[in-house]
Amino acid sequence: YHIENYNLPVFQENINRQVESFHGGLWIEQNWEKLTLSVQPAFQFSHINRWSMKVTNFTAWNTLNSEYHLFESISLIFDHHYKMITTEKDNQTTETALQIFFPAIRYNNDRILLQAGVASHDSSVTPEGLAMYKWKNFYLSARRNYNVVFRSTESNDAKLVPYSTDAFNVGYNHGKFNSNIEFFHTQFNVGSHLGVIGKADINLSWLNLKQSAGVYNLGTDDFHIQPLDMFSHTTLIFSPNVWLWKSARYQPFIGVESFYMQHSGKLGFDPMISSIFDETTALDPFSSYLMNMEIGLLVGGFKVSYRWVKFNVLDKNVNNSINPESYPIQSIRHLEVVWQFLN
């Protein structure tokens, strides 16, 4: 259950948003000798009162996954995805639904995974596939996926956006060092774009560093420009385990977190419109940078710290909305206690 009564951070009139929603889901999985079957039905019922405009949504979806093992390394796969959204506004009801079938055959051993299949949606059939090779801590993979997403419109309806993604992935997995880089090409009915995303983790007894970054809109057209041209997210926790702290129950630490985003300006976020994405307002590309910082103690499963949100050296206004009336992100300082479960 979820309820909110919230004033959007925009310098305009009539900015109140009220939402009440109910959510439910179920996961059922059964394993036989050669057959594995899982069903995951879910629903969401929402009533939205946004600047005196009332909308009721009902969403139902289900995912079915099945795998039948013909031999030790060869299996048949059949997946089915279903989703339906019903919207009621001004005594008018609209319904948008989709279902996709994914039959495939898979070969899998300790080093090699090969999968070939198709995705069937409406009257279209799109080839899909996956190839992965593992060697010690390294792996290479190439894949092609098909998907359909719902995108909200300004009239509070939902439209279907089908797309397929070709990706090439290189990675390294180790207990203390993990890295991954992926080159991808996304194709829509009209237009496409290229991109690359990557992440790296270093997890030592005295240092935890996580870095993720992505570049989008490479070789793109004007039909499907993404909201971001690039992003970078870095988190760092430094906690020396030397001298008195090597055997103590607590260790001091310092943490830094930074976000950098380069907005394309062609497709922006606007919380004041129903579709969230604003495709009508075109701006020059702009960037936003946010830094958080904390100092504290690690104490037997707890992290106690004093945290600065928006600890920006340049003290630059940070605003991720394309709406010129949006308030910038404000600086916040607070005491924070985190209970870290061992599992």
PDB file of N, CA and C in Angstrom, residues 124-205:
ATOM      1  N   SER A 124       4.518  -9.639 -35.582  1.00  0.00           N
ATOM      2  CA  SER A 124       5.943  -9.566 -35.882  1.00  0.00           C
ATOM      3  C   SER A 124       6.695 -10.667 -35.148  1.00  0.00           C
ATOM      4  N   VAL A 125       7.745 -11.171 -35.793  1.00  0.00           N
ATOM      5  CA  VAL A 125       8.616 -12.176 -35.207  1.00  0.00           C
ATOM      6  C   VAL A 125      10.050 -11.651 -35.323  1.00  0.00           C
ATOM      7  N   THR A 126      10.738 -11.528 -34.179  1.00  0.00           N
ATOM      8  CA  THR A 126      12.083 -10.958 -34.147  1.00  0.00           C
ATOM      9  C   THR A 126      13.061 -11.999 -33.608  1.00  0.00           C
ATOM     10  N   PRO A 127      14.153 -12.279 -34.314  1.00  0.00           N
ATOM     11  CA  PRO A 127      15.144 -13.228 -33.797  1.00  0.00           C
ATOM     12  C   PRO A 127      15.812 -12.705 -32.526  1.00  0.00           C
ATOM     13  N   GLU A 128      16.072 -13.629 -31.607  1.00  0.00           N
ATOM     14  CA  GLU A 128      16.807 -13.324 -30.385  1.00  0.00           C
ATOM     15  C   GLU A 128      17.937 -14.330 -30.215  1.00  0.00           C
ATOM     16  N   GLY A 129      18.937 -13.978 -29.435  1.00  0.00           N
ATOM     17  CA  GLY A 129      20.018 -14.913 -29.206  1.00  0.00           C
ATOM     18  C   GLY A 129      20.964 -14.458 -28.121  1.00  0.00           C
ATOM     19  N   LEU A 130      21.732 -15.408 -27.613  1.00  0.00           N
ATOM     20  CA  LEU A 130      22.733 -15.134 -26.592  1.00  0.00           C
ATOM     21  C   LEU A 130      23.886 -16.110 -26.766  1.00  0.00           C
ATOM     22  N   ALA A 131      25.105 -15.581 -26.727  1.00  0.00           N
ATOM     23  CA  ALA A 131      26.310 -16.404 -26.768  1.00  0.00           C
ATOM     24  C   ALA A 131      27.266 -15.889 -25.701  1.00  0.00           C
ATOM     25  N   MET A 132      27.730 -16.790 -24.831  1.00  0.00           N
ATOM     26  CA  MET A 132      28.627 -16.396 -23.745  1.00  0.00           C
ATOM     27  C   MET A 132      29.744 -17.429 -23.603  1.00  0.00           C
ATOM     28  N   TYR A 133      30.959 -16.919 -23.386  1.00  0.00           N
ATOM     29  CA  TYR A 133      32.115 -17.777 -23.172  1.00  0.00           C
ATOM     30  C   TYR A 133      32.808 -17.344 -21.890  1.00  0.00           C
ATOM     31  N   LYS A 134      33.074 -18.298 -20.986  1.00  0.00           N
ATOM     32  CA  LYS A 134      33.738 -18.029 -19.720  1.00  0.00           C
ATOM     33  C   LYS A 134      35.107 -18.701 -19.705  1.00  0.00           C
ATOM     34  N   TRP A 135      36.107 -17.976 -19.224  1.00  0.00           N
ATOM     35  CA  TRP A 135      37.460 -18.515 -19.059  1.00  0.00           C
ATOM     36  C   TRP A 135      38.044 -17.950 -17.778  1.00  0.00           C
ATOM     37  N   LYS A 136      38.190 -18.825 -16.778  1.00  0.00           N
ATOM     38  CA  LYS A 136      38.632 -18.428 -15.446  1.00  0.00           C
ATOM     39  C   LYS A 136      37.725 -17.313 -14.924  1.00  0.00           C
ATOM     40  N   ASN A 137      38.275 -16.125 -14.698  1.00  0.00           N
ATOM     41  CA  ASN A 137      37.462 -15.027 -14.172  1.00  0.00           C
ATOM     42  C   ASN A 137      36.959 -14.076 -15.256  1.00  0.00           C
ATOM     43  N   PHE A 138      37.236 -14.387 -16.527  1.00  0.00           N
ATOM     44  CA  PHE A 138      36.844 -13.523 -17.630  1.00  0.00           C
ATOM     45  C   PHE A 138      35.622 -14.106 -18.341  1.00  0.00           C
ATOM     46  N   TYR A 139      34.864 -13.238 -18.988  1.00  0.00           N
ATOM     47  CA  TYR A 139      33.748 -13.707 -19.803  1.00  0.00           C
ATOM     48  C   TYR A 139      33.490 -12.725 -20.940  1.00  0.00           C
ATOM     49  N   LEU A 140      33.013 -13.280 -22.059  1.00  0.00           N
ATOM     50  CA  LEU A 140      32.600 -12.521 -23.230  1.00  0.00           C
ATOM     51  C   LEU A 140      31.173 -12.936 -23.559  1.00  0.00           C
ATOM     52  N   SER A 141      30.367 -11.996 -24.015  1.00  0.00           N
ATOM     53  CA  SER A 141      29.000 -12.341 -24.397  1.00  0.00           C
ATOM     54  C   SER A 141      28.516 -11.412 -25.496  1.00  0.00           C
ATOM     55  N   ALA A 142      27.618 -11.940 -26.305  1.00  0.00           N
ATOM     56  CA  ALA A 142      26.915 -11.169 -27.332  1.00  0.00           C
ATOM     57  C   ALA A 142      25.462 -11.579 -27.267  1.00  0.00           C
ATOM     58  N   ARG A 143      24.564 -10.620 -27.351  1.00  0.00           N
ATOM     59  CA  ARG A 143      23.146 -10.943 -27.209  1.00  0.00           C
ATOM     60  C   ARG A 143      22.290 -10.022 -28.074  1.00  0.00           C
ATOM     61  N   ARG A 144      21.091 -10.489 -28.336  1.00  0.00           N
ATOM     62  CA  ARG A 144      20.085  -9.681 -29.015  1.00  0.00           C
ATOM     63  C   ARG A 144      18.770  -9.905 -28.292  1.00  0.00           C
ATOM     64  N   ASN A 145      18.154  -8.827 -27.798  1.00  0.00           N
ATOM     65  CA  ASN A 145      16.898  -8.894 -27.059  1.00  0.00           C
ATOM     66  C   ASN A 145      15.836  -8.044 -27.738  1.00  0.00           C
ATOM     67  N   TYR A 146      14.591  -8.456 -27.539  1.00  0.00           N
ATOM     68  CA  TYR A 146      13.446  -7.684 -28.033  1.00  0.00           C
ATOM     69  C   TYR A 146      12.557  -7.358 -26.841  1.00  0.00           C
ATOM     70  N   ASN A 147      12.037  -6.132 -26.805  1.00  0.00           N
ATOM     71  CA  ASN A 147      11.196  -5.732 -25.680  1.00  0.00           C
ATOM     72  C   ASN A 147      10.201  -4.674 -26.148  1.00  0.00           C
ATOM     73  N   VAL A 148       9.139  -4.520 -25.368  1.00  0.00           N
ATOM     74  CA  VAL A 148       8.130  -3.491 -25.606  1.00  0.00           C
ATOM     75  C   VAL A 148       7.853  -2.818 -24.270  1.00  0.00           C
ATOM     76  N   VAL A 149       7.926  -1.498 -24.241  1.00  0.00           N
ATOM     77  CA  VAL A 149       7.682  -0.758 -23.007  1.00  0.00           C
ATOM     78  C   VAL A 149       6.459   0.134 -23.169  1.00  0.00           C
ATOM     79  N   PHE A 150       5.845   0.461 -22.037  1.00  0.00           N
ATOM     80  CA  PHE A 150       4.735   1.405 -21.993  1.00  0.00           C
ATOM     81  C   PHE A 150       5.294   2.788 -21.694  1.00  0.00           C
ATOM     82  N   ARG A 151       4.876   3.773 -22.459  1.00  0.00           N
ATOM     83  CA  ARG A 151       5.266   5.153 -22.187  1.00  0.00           C
ATOM     84  C   ARG A 151       4.003   5.996 -22.013  1.00  0.00           C
ATOM     85  N   SER A 152       3.976   6.758 -20.920  1.00  0.00           N
ATOM     86  CA  SER A 152       2.818   7.613 -20.648  1.00  0.00           C
ATOM     87  C   SER A 152       2.765   8.772 -21.643  1.00  0.00           C
ATOM     88  N   THR A 153       1.535   9.192 -21.953  1.00  0.00           N
ATOM     89  CA  THR A 153       1.319  10.326 -22.847  1.00  0.00           C
ATOM     90  C   THR A 153       0.748  11.486 -22.059  1.00  0.00           C
ATOM     91  N   GLU A 154       0.697  12.645 -22.681  1.00  0.00           N
ATOM     92  CA  GLU A 154       0.176  13.833 -22.018  1.00  0.00           C
ATOM     93  C   GLU A 154      -1.308  13.689 -21.703  1.00  0.00           C
ATOM     94  N   SER A 155      -2.027  12.847 -22.435  1.00  0.00           N
ATOM     95  CA  SER A 155      -3.448  12.617 -22.189  1.00  0.00           C
ATOM     96  C   SER A 155      -3.688  11.503 -21.177  1.00  0.00           C
ATOM     97  N   ASN A 156      -2.621  11.072 -20.467  1.00  0.00           N
ATOM     98  CA  ASN A 156      -2.681  10.039 -19.433  1.00  0.00           C
ATOM     99  C   ASN A 156      -2.951   8.647 -19.978  1.00  0.00           C
ATOM    100  N   ASP A 157      -2.834   8.466 -21.279  1.00  0.00           N
ATOM    101  CA  ASP A 157      -2.906   7.122 -21.853  1.00  0.00           C
ATOM    102  C   ASP A 157      -1.513   6.515 -21.881  1.00  0.00           C
ATOM    103  N   ALA A 158      -1.429   5.302 -22.396  1.00  0.00           N
ATOM    104  CA  ALA A 158      -0.129   4.629 -22.535  1.00  0.00           C
ATOM    105  C   ALA A 158       0.031   4.187 -23.980  1.00  0.00           C
ATOM    106  N   LYS A 159       1.214   4.396 -24.528  1.00  0.00           N
ATOM    107  CA  LYS A 159       1.510   3.925 -25.874  1.00  0.00           C
ATOM    108  C   LYS A 159       2.633   2.903 -25.812  1.00  0.00           C
ATOM    109  N   LEU A 160       2.627   1.979 -26.765  1.00  0.00           N
ATOM    110  CA  LEU A 160       3.621   0.919 -26.804  1.00  0.00           C
ATOM    111  C   LEU A 160       4.824   1.358 -27.641  1.00  0.00           C
ATOM    112  N   VAL A 161       6.007   1.108 -27.123  1.00  0.00           N
ATOM    113  CA  VAL A 161       7.244   1.445 -27.819  1.00  0.00           C
ATOM    114  C   VAL A 161       8.079   0.168 -27.926  1.00  0.00           C
ATOM    115  N   PRO A 162       8.046  -0.526 -29.074  1.00  0.00           N
ATOM    116  CA  PRO A 162       8.884  -1.719 -29.236  1.00  0.00           C
ATOM    117  C   PRO A 162      10.297  -1.339 -29.648  1.00  0.00           C
ATOM    118  N   TYR A 163      11.261  -2.158 -29.235  1.00  0.00           N
ATOM    119  CA  TYR A 163      12.644  -1.926 -29.624  1.00  0.00           C
ATOM    120  C   TYR A 163      13.424  -3.225 -29.444  1.00  0.00           C
ATOM    121  N   SER A 164      14.551  -3.316 -30.106  1.00  0.00           N
ATOM    122  CA  SER A 164      15.465  -4.454 -29.953  1.00  0.00           C
ATOM    123  C   SER A 164      16.857  -3.920 -29.677  1.00  0.00           C
ATOM    124  N   THR A 165      17.644  -4.694 -28.938  1.00  0.00           N
ATOM    125  CA  THR A 165      18.976  -4.271 -28.514  1.00  0.00           C
ATOM    126  C   THR A 165      19.993  -5.344 -28.855  1.00  0.00           C
ATOM    127  N   ASP A 166      21.044  -4.949 -29.568  1.00  0.00           N
ATOM    128  CA  ASP A 166      22.204  -5.798 -29.802  1.00  0.00           C
ATOM    129  C   ASP A 166      23.325  -5.313 -28.897  1.00  0.00           C
ATOM    130  N   ALA A 167      23.960  -6.239 -28.171  1.00  0.00           N
ATOM    131  CA  ALA A 167      24.963  -5.828 -27.199  1.00  0.00           C
ATOM    132  C   ALA A 167      26.135  -6.792 -27.205  1.00  0.00           C
ATOM    133  N   PHE A 168      27.329  -6.240 -26.966  1.00  0.00           N
ATOM    134  CA  PHE A 168      28.558  -7.021 -26.801  1.00  0.00           C
ATOM    135  C   PHE A 168      29.149  -6.675 -25.446  1.00  0.00           C
ATOM    136  N   ASN A 169      29.457  -7.695 -24.659  1.00  0.00           N
ATOM    137  CA  ASN A 169      29.808  -7.505 -23.260  1.00  0.00           C
ATOM    138  C   ASN A 169      31.140  -8.184 -22.955  1.00  0.00           C
ATOM    139  N   VAL A 170      32.006  -7.483 -22.213  1.00  0.00           N
ATOM    140  CA  VAL A 170      33.276  -8.029 -21.735  1.00  0.00           C
ATOM    141  C   VAL A 170      33.351  -7.775 -20.239  1.00  0.00           C
ATOM    142  N   GLY A 171      33.707  -8.813 -19.459  1.00  0.00           N
ATOM    143  CA  GLY A 171      33.726  -8.633 -18.019  1.00  0.00           C
ATOM    144  C   GLY A 171      34.766  -9.471 -17.321  1.00  0.00           C
ATOM    145  N   TYR A 172      35.019  -9.106 -16.061  1.00  0.00           N
ATOM    146  CA  TYR A 172      35.965  -9.816 -15.201  1.00  0.00           C
ATOM    147  C   TYR A 172      35.362  -9.880 -13.807  1.00  0.00           C
ATOM    148  N   ASN A 173      35.247 -11.088 -13.251  1.00  0.00           N
ATOM    149  CA  ASN A 173      34.683 -11.289 -11.923  1.00  0.00           C
ATOM    150  C   ASN A 173      35.716 -11.912 -11.008  1.00  0.00           C
ATOM    151  N   HIS A 174      35.910 -11.280  -9.871  1.00  0.00           N
ATOM    152  CA  HIS A 174      36.824 -11.783  -8.854  1.00  0.00           C
ATOM    153  C   HIS A 174      36.252 -11.369  -7.506  1.00  0.00           C
ATOM    154  N   GLY A 175      36.732 -11.979  -6.446  1.00  0.00           N
ATOM    155  CA  GLY A 175      36.194 -11.651  -5.137  1.00  0.00           C
ATOM    156  C   GLY A 175      36.374 -10.199  -4.752  1.00  0.00           C
ATOM    157  N   LYS A 176      37.501  -9.587  -5.140  1.00  0.00           N
ATOM    158  CA  LYS A 176      37.801  -8.222  -4.746  1.00  0.00           C
ATOM    159  C   LYS A 176      37.730  -7.230  -5.894  1.00  0.00           C
ATOM    160  N   PHE A 177      37.810  -7.714  -7.137  1.00  0.00           N
ATOM    161  CA  PHE A 177      37.812  -6.826  -8.287  1.00  0.00           C
ATOM    162  C   PHE A 177      36.785  -7.333  -9.306  1.00  0.00           C
ATOM    163  N   ASN A 178      35.890  -6.460  -9.713  1.00  0.00           N
ATOM    164  CA  ASN A 178      34.889  -6.803 -10.720  1.00  0.00           C
ATOM    165  C   ASN A 178      34.769  -5.639 -11.699  1.00  0.00           C
ATOM    166  N   SER A 179      34.673  -5.958 -12.975  1.00  0.00           N
ATOM    167  CA  SER A 179      34.516  -4.912 -13.983  1.00  0.00           C
ATOM    168  C   SER A 179      33.698  -5.455 -15.142  1.00  0.00           C
ATOM    169  N   ASN A 180      33.076  -4.540 -15.853  1.00  0.00           N
ATOM    170  CA  ASN A 180      32.220  -4.920 -16.971  1.00  0.00           C
ATOM    171  C   ASN A 180      32.068  -3.721 -17.894  1.00  0.00           C
ATOM    172  N   ILE A 181      32.083  -3.976 -19.201  1.00  0.00           N
ATOM    173  CA  ILE A 181      31.828  -2.932 -20.187  1.00  0.00           C
ATOM    174  C   ILE A 181      30.939  -3.515 -21.278  1.00  0.00           C
ATOM    175  N   GLU A 182      29.953  -2.737 -21.690  1.00  0.00           N
ATOM    176  CA  GLU A 182      28.975  -3.217 -22.675  1.00  0.00           C
ATOM    177  C   GLU A 182      28.774  -2.162 -23.760  1.00  0.00           C
ATOM    178  N   PHE A 183      28.899  -2.595 -25.007  1.00  0.00           N
ATOM    179  CA  PHE A 183      28.592  -1.766 -26.165  1.00  0.00           C
ATOM    180  C   PHE A 183      27.237  -2.228 -26.707  1.00  0.00           C
ATOM    181  N   PHE A 184      26.332  -1.295 -26.947  1.00  0.00           N
ATOM    182  CA  PHE A 184      24.989  -1.685 -27.357  1.00  0.00           C
ATOM    183  C   PHE A 184      24.478  -0.807 -28.493  1.00  0.00           C
ATOM    184  N   HIS A 185      23.554  -1.385 -29.236  1.00  0.00           N
ATOM    185  CA  HIS A 185      22.886  -0.702 -30.346  1.00  0.00           C
ATOM    186  C   HIS A 185      21.393  -0.974 -30.216  1.00  0.00           C
ATOM    187  N   THR A 186      20.623   0.069 -29.987  1.00  0.00           N
ATOM    188  CA  THR A 186      19.181  -0.049 -29.800  1.00  0.00           C
ATOM    189  C   THR A 186      18.461   0.425 -31.055  1.00  0.00           C
ATOM    190  N   GLN A 187      17.560  -0.406 -31.554  1.00  0.00           N
ATOM    191  CA  GLN A 187      16.812  -0.109 -32.775  1.00  0.00           C
ATOM    192  C   GLN A 187      15.324  -0.004 -32.468  1.00  0.00           C
ATOM    193  N   PHE A 188      14.715   1.071 -32.935  1.00  0.00           N
ATOM    194  CA  PHE A 188      13.284   1.274 -32.826  1.00  0.00           C
ATOM    195  C   PHE A 188      12.653   1.044 -34.200  1.00  0.00           C
ATOM    196  N   ASN A 189      11.330   1.166 -34.261  1.00  0.00           N
ATOM    197  CA  ASN A 189      10.672   1.055 -35.561  1.00  0.00           C
ATOM    198  C   ASN A 189      11.207   2.091 -36.539  1.00  0.00           C
ATOM    199  N   VAL A 190      11.472   3.285 -36.015  1.00  0.00           N
ATOM    200  CA  VAL A 190      12.095   4.344 -36.814  1.00  0.00           C
ATOM    201  C   VAL A 190      13.270   4.893 -36.005  1.00  0.00           C
ATOM    202  N   GLY A 191      14.475   4.710 -36.514  1.00  0.00           N
ATOM    203  CA  GLY A 191      15.640   5.274 -35.850  1.00  0.00           C
ATOM    204  C   GLY A 191      16.340   4.294 -34.928  1.00  0.00           C
ATOM    205  N   SER A 192      17.528   4.691 -34.468  1.00  0.00           N
ATOM    206  CA  SER A 192      18.345   3.867 -33.575  1.00  0.00           C
ATOM    207  C   SER A 192      19.374   4.753 -32.899  1.00  0.00           C
ATOM    208  N   HIS A 193      20.069   4.183 -31.910  1.00  0.00           N
ATOM    209  CA  HIS A 193      21.178   4.898 -31.289  1.00  0.00           C
ATOM    210  C   HIS A 193      22.162   3.893 -30.717  1.00  0.00           C
ATOM    211  N   LEU A 194      23.413   4.332 -30.582  1.00  0.00           N
ATOM    212  CA  LEU A 194      24.507   3.535 -30.041  1.00  0.00           C
ATOM    213  C   LEU A 194      24.873   4.047 -28.652  1.00  0.00           C
ATOM    214  N   GLY A 195      25.524   3.182 -27.882  1.00  0.00           N
ATOM    215  CA  GLY A 195      25.961   3.605 -26.570  1.00  0.00           C
ATOM    216  C   GLY A 195      26.918   2.609 -25.954  1.00  0.00           C
ATOM    217  N   VAL A 196      27.505   3.008 -24.830  1.00  0.00           N
ATOM    218  CA  VAL A 196      28.397   2.140 -24.080  1.00  0.00           C
ATOM    219  C   VAL A 196      28.202   2.435 -22.602  1.00  0.00           C
ATOM    220  N   ILE A 197      28.127   1.382 -21.793  1.00  0.00           N
ATOM    221  CA  ILE A 197      28.004   1.522 -20.350  1.00  0.00           C
ATOM    222  C   ILE A 197      29.029   0.596 -19.700  1.00  0.00           C
ATOM    223  N   GLY A 198      29.494   0.966 -18.525  1.00  0.00           N
ATOM    224  CA  GLY A 198      30.477   0.150 -17.837  1.00  0.00           C
ATOM    225  C   GLY A 198      30.436   0.381 -16.347  1.00  0.00           C
ATOM    226  N   LYS A 199      30.994  -0.567 -15.604  1.00  0.00           N
ATOM    227  CA  LYS A 199      31.091  -0.434 -14.156  1.00  0.00           C
ATOM    228  C   LYS A 199      32.312  -1.196 -13.661  1.00  0.00           C
ATOM    229  N   ALA A 200      32.823  -0.766 -12.519  1.00  0.00           N
ATOM    230  CA  ALA A 200      33.978  -1.401 -11.904  1.00  0.00           C
ATOM    231  C   ALA A 200      33.835  -1.302 -10.394  1.00  0.00           C
ATOM    232  N   ASP A 201      34.179  -2.389  -9.688  1.00  0.00           N
ATOM    233  CA  ASP A 201      34.101  -2.435  -8.230  1.00  0.00           C
ATOM    234  C   ASP A 201      35.438  -2.904  -7.667  1.00  0.00           C
ATOM    235  N   ILE A 202      35.896  -2.246  -6.619  1.00  0.00           N
ATOM    236  CA  ILE A 202      37.053  -2.675  -5.847  1.00  0.00           C
ATOM    237  C   ILE A 202      36.608  -2.793  -4.399  1.00  0.00           C
ATOM    238  N   ASN A 203      36.721  -3.983  -3.831  1.00  0.00           N
ATOM    239  CA  ASN A 203      36.239  -4.232  -2.481  1.00  0.00           C
ATOM    240  C   ASN A 203      37.367  -4.831  -1.649  1.00  0.00           C
ATOM    241  N   LEU A 204      38.091  -3.967  -0.909  1.00  0.00           N
ATOM    242  CA  LEU A 204      39.181  -4.378  -0.037  1.00  0.00           C
ATOM    243  C   LEU A 204      38.776  -4.190   1.413  1.00  0.00           C
ATOM    244  N   SER A 205      39.604  -4.657   2.328  1.00  0.00           N
ATOM    245  CA  SER A 205      39.270  -4.534   3.750  1.00  0.00           C
ATOM    246  C   SER A 205      39.283  -3.084   4.220  1.00  0.00           C
TER     247      SER A 205
END
